[in-house]
Amino acid sequence: MTDVQTGISVTLRYFAAAGAAAGTEQEVLEFRPGTSVRDVVAALADRDPELSRVLARCSYLCDGIAVRDLDTTLKSGQTLDVLPPFAGG
């Protein structure tokens, strides 16, 4: 993660078990330019073993659109939703 002047700002929103594991429902983090969704997930996973376990099962939305390729590069101001598997119908 980098400082605000040289990095990009990404809002992370955590749902259900992801929020419980992250200890928050939302946070804004700074990353270096060129950071991918995969990079964000790796940085988050390094913070806590339980969060890492949950993230391995999650899917992601970037500005409301499903992320199919974790190598998608993020831009400053984007929102990344972290969605664990949901039960029900």
Coordinates of C-alpha atoms in Angstrom, one line a residue:
M1 CA 0.0 0.0 0.0
T2 CA 1.3 3.4 -0.9
D3 CA 0.7 7.0 0.2
V4 CA -2.2 9.0 -1.2
Q5 CA -0.1 11.2 -3.5
T6 CA 1.4 8.4 -5.6
G7 CA -1.3 5.7 -5.2
I8 CA -4.8 4.9 -6.1
S9 CA -7.7 5.0 -3.7
V10 CA -10.0 1.9 -3.7
T11 CA -13.2 1.5 -1.6
L12 CA -13.6 -2.0 -0.4
R13 CA -17.1 -3.2 0.7
Y14 CA -17.3 -6.5 2.6
F15 CA -20.5 -8.5 2.8
A16 CA -21.7 -11.2 5.2
A17 CA -18.8 -13.5 6.3
A18 CA -16.2 -11.3 4.5
G19 CA -17.3 -8.3 6.7
A20 CA -17.0 -10.4 9.8
A21 CA -13.5 -11.6 8.9
A22 CA -12.4 -8.2 7.8
G23 CA -13.8 -6.6 11.0
T24 CA -15.5 -3.9 9.0
E25 CA -18.2 -3.4 6.3
Q26 CA -16.2 -0.9 4.3
E27 CA -12.8 0.7 4.1
V28 CA -10.8 2.8 1.7
L29 CA -7.3 1.7 1.0
E30 CA -4.4 3.1 -1.1
F31 CA -2.5 1.0 -3.5
R32 CA 0.2 1.6 -6.2
P33 CA -0.9 2.4 -9.7
G34 CA -1.3 -0.7 -11.8
T35 CA -2.7 -2.7 -8.9
S36 CA -5.0 -5.6 -9.9
V37 CA -7.9 -7.2 -8.1
R38 CA -5.6 -10.2 -7.5
D39 CA -3.0 -7.8 -5.8
V40 CA -5.7 -6.3 -3.5
V41 CA -6.9 -9.8 -2.5
A42 CA -3.4 -10.9 -1.8
A43 CA -2.8 -7.8 0.4
L44 CA -6.0 -8.3 2.3
A45 CA -5.2 -12.0 2.8
D46 CA -1.8 -11.2 4.3
R47 CA -3.6 -9.2 7.0
D48 CA -5.3 -12.1 8.7
P49 CA -5.5 -15.9 8.3
E50 CA -9.3 -16.0 8.8
L51 CA -9.8 -13.2 6.2
S52 CA -7.5 -15.1 3.8
R53 CA -9.7 -18.3 4.2
V54 CA -12.8 -16.3 3.4
L55 CA -11.3 -14.4 0.5
A56 CA -10.4 -17.7 -1.2
R57 CA -14.1 -18.5 -1.6
C58 CA -15.3 -15.0 -2.6
S59 CA -16.4 -13.4 -5.8
Y60 CA -15.8 -9.8 -6.6
L61 CA -17.7 -6.9 -8.2
C62 CA -15.9 -3.8 -9.5
D63 CA -18.3 -0.8 -9.6
G64 CA -21.2 -3.3 -9.7
I65 CA -19.8 -5.5 -12.5
A66 CA -18.6 -9.1 -11.9
V67 CA -14.9 -9.5 -12.0
R68 CA -14.1 -12.5 -14.2
D69 CA -10.4 -11.8 -14.5
L70 CA -8.5 -11.2 -11.2
D71 CA -5.7 -9.6 -13.2
T72 CA -8.1 -6.6 -14.0
T73 CA -6.3 -3.4 -13.1
L74 CA -8.1 -1.1 -10.7
K75 CA -8.3 2.7 -11.0
S76 CA -8.5 5.3 -8.3
G77 CA -12.1 5.9 -7.1
Q78 CA -13.4 2.4 -7.9
T79 CA -15.3 0.3 -5.5
L80 CA -14.5 -3.4 -5.1
D81 CA -17.3 -5.5 -3.4
V82 CA -16.2 -8.7 -1.7
L83 CA -18.9 -11.3 -1.8
P84 CA -18.7 -14.6 0.0
P85 CA -20.9 -17.5 -1.3
F86 CA -24.5 -17.0 -0.3
A87 CA -27.0 -19.7 0.6
G88 CA -30.6 -19.6 -0.2
G89 CA -32.7 -18.9 -3.3

